[in-house]
PDB file of C-alpha atoms and ligand atoms in Angstrom:
ATOM      1  CA  UNK A 462      88.669 -26.443   3.314  1.00  0.00           C
ATOM      2  CA  UNK A 463      91.624 -25.757   5.630  1.00  0.00           C
ATOM      3  CA  UNK A 464      89.413 -26.604   8.642  1.00  0.00           C
ATOM      4  CA  UNK A 465      88.731 -30.015   7.109  1.00  0.00           C
ATOM      5  CA  UNK A 466      92.423 -30.594   6.497  1.00  0.00           C
ATOM      6  CA  UNK A 467      93.275 -29.674  10.101  1.00  0.00           C
ATOM      7  CA  UNK A 468      90.519 -31.894  11.539  1.00  0.00           C
ATOM      8  CA  UNK A 469      91.469 -34.701   9.134  1.00  0.00           C
ATOM      9  CA  UNK A 470      95.117 -34.602  10.109  1.00  0.00           C
ATOM     10  CA  UNK A 471      94.242 -34.513  13.811  1.00  0.00           C
ATOM     11  CA  UNK A 472      91.872 -37.486  13.486  1.00  0.00           C
ATOM     12  CA  UNK A 473      94.002 -39.405  10.983  1.00  0.00           C
ATOM     13  CA  UNK A 474      91.162 -39.270   8.400  1.00  0.00           C
ATOM     14  CA  UNK A 475      88.924 -41.441  10.557  1.00  0.00           C
ATOM     15  CA  UNK A 476      85.356 -40.369  11.356  1.00  0.00           C
ATOM     16  CA  UNK A 477      85.189 -39.699  15.119  1.00  0.00           C
ATOM     17  CA  UNK A 478      81.622 -41.031  15.332  1.00  0.00           C
ATOM     18  CA  UNK A 479      81.486 -44.174  13.164  1.00  0.00           C
ATOM     19  CA  UNK A 480      85.237 -44.957  13.318  1.00  0.00           C
ATOM     20  CA  UNK A 481      85.456 -45.603   9.545  1.00  0.00           C
ATOM     21  CA  UNK A 482      87.963 -43.999   7.160  1.00  0.00           C
ATOM     22  CA  UNK A 483      87.090 -40.695   5.496  1.00  0.00           C
ATOM     23  CA  UNK A 484      88.365 -40.077   1.967  1.00  0.00           C
ATOM     24  CA  UNK A 485      89.905 -36.585   1.896  1.00  0.00           C
ATOM     25  CA  UNK A 486      89.221 -36.378  -1.850  1.00  0.00           C
ATOM     26  CA  UNK A 487      85.525 -37.314  -1.675  1.00  0.00           C
ATOM     27  CA  UNK A 488      83.076 -34.536  -2.517  1.00  0.00           C
ATOM     28  CA  UNK A 489      82.089 -32.454   0.506  1.00  0.00           C
ATOM     29  CA  UNK A 490      78.519 -32.709  -0.810  1.00  0.00           C
ATOM     30  CA  UNK A 491      78.469 -36.505  -0.545  1.00  0.00           C
ATOM     31  CA  UNK A 492      77.317 -38.237   2.661  1.00  0.00           C
ATOM     32  CA  UNK A 493      80.672 -39.996   2.769  1.00  0.00           C
ATOM     33  CA  UNK A 494      82.617 -36.798   2.160  1.00  0.00           C
ATOM     34  CA  UNK A 495      84.676 -35.073   4.846  1.00  0.00           C
ATOM     35  CA  UNK A 496      83.220 -32.469   7.195  1.00  0.00           C
ATOM     36  CA  UNK A 497      84.137 -30.783  10.463  1.00  0.00           C
ATOM     37  CA  UNK A 498      81.887 -31.710  13.400  1.00  0.00           C
ATOM     38  CA  UNK A 499      81.681 -29.292  16.327  1.00  0.00           C
ATOM     39  CA  UNK A 500      80.470 -30.143  19.797  1.00  0.00           C
ATOM     40  CA  UNK A 501      80.591 -28.499  23.209  1.00  0.00           C
ATOM     41  CA  UNK A 502      82.800 -30.429  25.584  1.00  0.00           C
ATOM     42  CA  UNK A 503      82.726 -29.800  29.335  1.00  0.00           C
ATOM     43  CA  UNK A 504      86.233 -29.565  30.672  1.00  0.00           C
ATOM     44  CA  UNK A 505      86.862 -29.607  34.383  1.00  0.00           C
ATOM     45  CA  UNK A 506      88.882 -26.407  34.613  1.00  0.00           C
ATOM     46  CA  UNK A 507      88.164 -24.584  31.374  1.00  0.00           C
ATOM     47  CA  UNK A 508      84.368 -24.770  31.440  1.00  0.00           C
ATOM     48  CA  UNK A 509      82.666 -25.494  28.134  1.00  0.00           C
ATOM     49  CA  UNK A 510      84.862 -25.677  25.066  1.00  0.00           C
ATOM     50  CA  UNK A 511      84.024 -26.157  21.388  1.00  0.00           C
ATOM     51  CA  UNK A 512      85.852 -29.165  19.980  1.00  0.00           C
ATOM     52  CA  UNK A 513      86.265 -29.795  16.258  1.00  0.00           C
ATOM     53  CA  UNK A 514      86.478 -33.339  14.940  1.00  0.00           C
ATOM     54  CA  UNK A 515      86.463 -34.993  11.529  1.00  0.00           C
ATOM     55  CA  UNK A 516      83.191 -36.693  10.543  1.00  0.00           C
ATOM     56  CA  UNK A 517      81.573 -38.015   7.396  1.00  0.00           C
ATOM     57  CA  UNK A 518      79.036 -35.454   6.257  1.00  0.00           C
ATOM     58  CA  UNK A 519      76.307 -38.061   6.870  1.00  0.00           C
ATOM     59  CA  UNK A 520      77.513 -38.679  10.458  1.00  0.00           C
ATOM     60  CA  UNK A 521      77.961 -34.996  11.382  1.00  0.00           C
ATOM     61  CA  UNK A 522      75.926 -33.827  14.366  1.00  0.00           C
ATOM     62  CA  UNK A 523      75.320 -30.499  12.602  1.00  0.00           C
ATOM     63  CA  UNK A 524      77.050 -28.109  14.963  1.00  0.00           C
ATOM     64  CA  UNK A 525      75.787 -29.712  18.140  1.00  0.00           C
ATOM     65  CA  UNK A 526      72.091 -29.840  17.220  1.00  0.00           C
ATOM     66  CA  UNK A 527      72.106 -33.597  17.710  1.00  0.00           C
ATOM     67  CA  UNK A 528      73.969 -35.338  20.539  1.00  0.00           C
ATOM     68  CA  UNK A 529      76.870 -37.448  19.289  1.00  0.00           C
ATOM     69  CA  UNK A 530      76.220 -41.189  19.406  1.00  0.00           C
ATOM     70  CA  UNK A 531      79.147 -43.591  19.479  1.00  0.00           C
ATOM     71  CA  UNK A 532      78.024 -47.158  18.835  1.00  0.00           C
ATOM     72  CA  UNK A 533      79.235 -50.278  20.609  1.00  0.00           C
ATOM     73  CA  UNK A 534      80.530 -52.990  18.284  1.00  0.00           C
ATOM     74  CA  UNK A 535      77.770 -55.486  17.454  1.00  0.00           C
ATOM     75  CA  UNK A 536      80.371 -58.276  17.836  1.00  0.00           C
ATOM     76  CA  UNK A 537      80.564 -57.857  21.615  1.00  0.00           C
ATOM     77  CA  UNK A 538      78.496 -59.616  24.262  1.00  0.00           C
ATOM     78  CA  UNK A 539      77.506 -56.682  26.440  1.00  0.00           C
ATOM     79  CA  UNK A 540      74.416 -56.281  28.622  1.00  0.00           C
ATOM     80  CA  UNK A 541      73.036 -52.794  29.399  1.00  0.00           C
ATOM     81  CA  UNK A 542      75.852 -50.954  27.607  1.00  0.00           C
ATOM     82  CA  UNK A 543      76.050 -47.262  28.582  1.00  0.00           C
ATOM     83  CA  UNK A 544      76.192 -44.471  26.007  1.00  0.00           C
ATOM     84  CA  UNK A 545      79.940 -44.238  25.351  1.00  0.00           C
ATOM     85  CA  UNK A 546      80.123 -40.545  24.490  1.00  0.00           C
ATOM     86  CA  UNK A 547      78.258 -39.408  27.618  1.00  0.00           C
ATOM     87  CA  UNK A 548      80.350 -41.663  29.895  1.00  0.00           C
ATOM     88  CA  UNK A 549      83.585 -40.238  28.471  1.00  0.00           C
ATOM     89  CA  UNK A 550      82.342 -36.645  28.816  1.00  0.00           C
ATOM     90  CA  UNK A 551      81.418 -37.234  32.497  1.00  0.00           C
ATOM     91  CA  UNK A 552      84.873 -38.684  33.152  1.00  0.00           C
ATOM     92  CA  UNK A 553      86.480 -35.757  31.376  1.00  0.00           C
ATOM     93  CA  UNK A 554      84.524 -33.234  33.462  1.00  0.00           C
ATOM     94  CA  UNK A 555      84.426 -34.916  36.866  1.00  0.00           C
ATOM     95  CA  UNK A 556      86.721 -37.923  36.886  1.00  0.00           C
ATOM     96  CA  UNK A 557      85.576 -40.862  39.007  1.00  0.00           C
ATOM     97  CA  UNK A 558      84.459 -44.180  37.627  1.00  0.00           C
ATOM     98  CA  UNK A 559      81.759 -45.112  35.109  1.00  0.00           C
ATOM     99  CA  UNK A 560      80.194 -48.554  34.848  1.00  0.00           C
ATOM    100  CA  UNK A 561      79.847 -48.950  31.088  1.00  0.00           C
ATOM    101  CA  UNK A 562      78.603 -52.514  30.592  1.00  0.00           C
ATOM    102  CA  UNK A 563      78.023 -55.957  32.093  1.00  0.00           C
ATOM    103  CA  UNK A 564      79.174 -59.146  30.402  1.00  0.00           C
ATOM    104  CA  UNK A 565      78.091 -62.755  30.859  1.00  0.00           C
ATOM    105  CA  UNK A 566      81.628 -64.044  31.354  1.00  0.00           C
ATOM    106  CA  UNK A 567      85.143 -62.837  31.917  1.00  0.00           C
ATOM    107  CA  UNK A 568      86.299 -63.490  28.354  1.00  0.00           C
ATOM    108  CA  UNK A 569      83.479 -61.336  26.962  1.00  0.00           C
ATOM    109  CA  UNK A 570      84.415 -58.610  29.427  1.00  0.00           C
ATOM    110  CA  UNK A 571      88.047 -58.802  28.312  1.00  0.00           C
ATOM    111  CA  UNK A 572      87.037 -58.505  24.647  1.00  0.00           C
ATOM    112  CA  UNK A 573      84.726 -55.578  25.394  1.00  0.00           C
ATOM    113  CA  UNK A 574      87.528 -53.910  27.360  1.00  0.00           C
ATOM    114  CA  UNK A 575      90.044 -54.295  24.511  1.00  0.00           C
ATOM    115  CA  UNK A 576      87.567 -53.001  21.945  1.00  0.00           C
ATOM    116  CA  UNK A 577      86.585 -50.043  24.128  1.00  0.00           C
ATOM    117  CA  UNK A 578      90.152 -48.936  24.899  1.00  0.00           C
ATOM    118  CA  UNK A 579      91.060 -49.125  21.203  1.00  0.00           C
ATOM    119  CA  UNK A 580      87.921 -47.163  20.250  1.00  0.00           C
ATOM    120  CA  UNK A 581      88.567 -44.533  22.941  1.00  0.00           C
ATOM    121  CA  UNK A 582      92.151 -44.032  21.764  1.00  0.00           C
ATOM    122  CA  UNK A 583      90.570 -42.373  18.707  1.00  0.00           C
ATOM    123  CA  UNK A 584      87.436 -40.929  20.315  1.00  0.00           C
ATOM    124  CA  UNK A 585      89.257 -39.227  23.200  1.00  0.00           C
ATOM    125  CA  UNK A 586      92.991 -39.269  22.376  1.00  0.00           C
ATOM    126  CA  UNK A 587      93.612 -36.582  25.024  1.00  0.00           C
ATOM    127  CA  UNK A 588      92.387 -38.793  27.888  1.00  0.00           C
ATOM    128  CA  UNK A 589      94.297 -41.660  29.475  1.00  0.00           C
ATOM    129  CA  UNK A 590      91.555 -44.157  30.212  1.00  0.00           C
ATOM    130  CA  UNK A 591      91.761 -47.587  31.794  1.00  0.00           C
ATOM    131  CA  UNK A 592      89.161 -50.292  32.334  1.00  0.00           C
ATOM    132  CA  UNK A 593      88.359 -52.377  35.388  1.00  0.00           C
ATOM    133  CA  UNK A 594      86.656 -55.762  35.239  1.00  0.00           C
ATOM    134  CA  UNK A 595      84.997 -56.966  38.434  1.00  0.00           C
ATOM    135  CA  UNK A 596      82.703 -59.960  39.076  1.00  0.00           C
ATOM    136  CA  UNK A 597      79.308 -59.013  40.472  1.00  0.00           C
ATOM    137  CA  UNK A 598      75.853 -60.573  40.508  1.00  0.00           C
ATOM    138  CA  UNK A 599      76.906 -63.576  38.400  1.00  0.00           C
ATOM    139  CA  UNK A 600      78.240 -61.273  35.667  1.00  0.00           C
ATOM    140  CA  UNK A 601      81.358 -59.262  34.963  1.00  0.00           C
ATOM    141  CA  UNK A 602      81.113 -55.522  35.368  1.00  0.00           C
ATOM    142  CA  UNK A 603      83.175 -53.374  33.006  1.00  0.00           C
ATOM    143  CA  UNK A 604      84.070 -49.951  34.381  1.00  0.00           C
ATOM    144  CA  UNK A 605      86.040 -47.079  32.922  1.00  0.00           C
ATOM    145  CA  UNK A 606      88.198 -44.632  34.834  1.00  0.00           C
ATOM    146  CA  UNK A 607      91.005 -42.147  34.253  1.00  0.00           C
ATOM    147  CA  UNK A 608      94.505 -43.512  34.694  1.00  0.00           C
ATOM    148  CA  UNK A 609      95.915 -42.291  38.012  1.00  0.00           C
TER     149      UNK A 609
HETATM  150 ZN1   ZN B1695      81.210 -41.579   9.904  1.00  0.00          ZN
END
């Protein structure tokens, strides 16, 4: 139980995968109850590290047996969106720049950028991430990089 409390406090009682609140008092046997999710994160200097996050029991990746999936908001206009979790893990391990989506116009790209930075502030609070929006091929390319 203390593990759940620690993960819950760290993640402000928000599920790290679906981004919805987790009720600390819900039964741990219910799909909406709190649980600790563990995954192996690749860190540039420290190698592979187990990270513990708060998840609904129904969202939990069961100790790394299933790759975490972080969904894009269905309200955004994004074309070819990249898997968010994998893009963030590559940035964490190697730095550089990840193209994460293309948008039909600049306003859509701006909205996607705002949503993504807000979502990443909870998904990867230890990383300082910034977005770049560049026109290309009649669309707007949204890229993610570490703040310099
Ligand atoms: Zn969840």
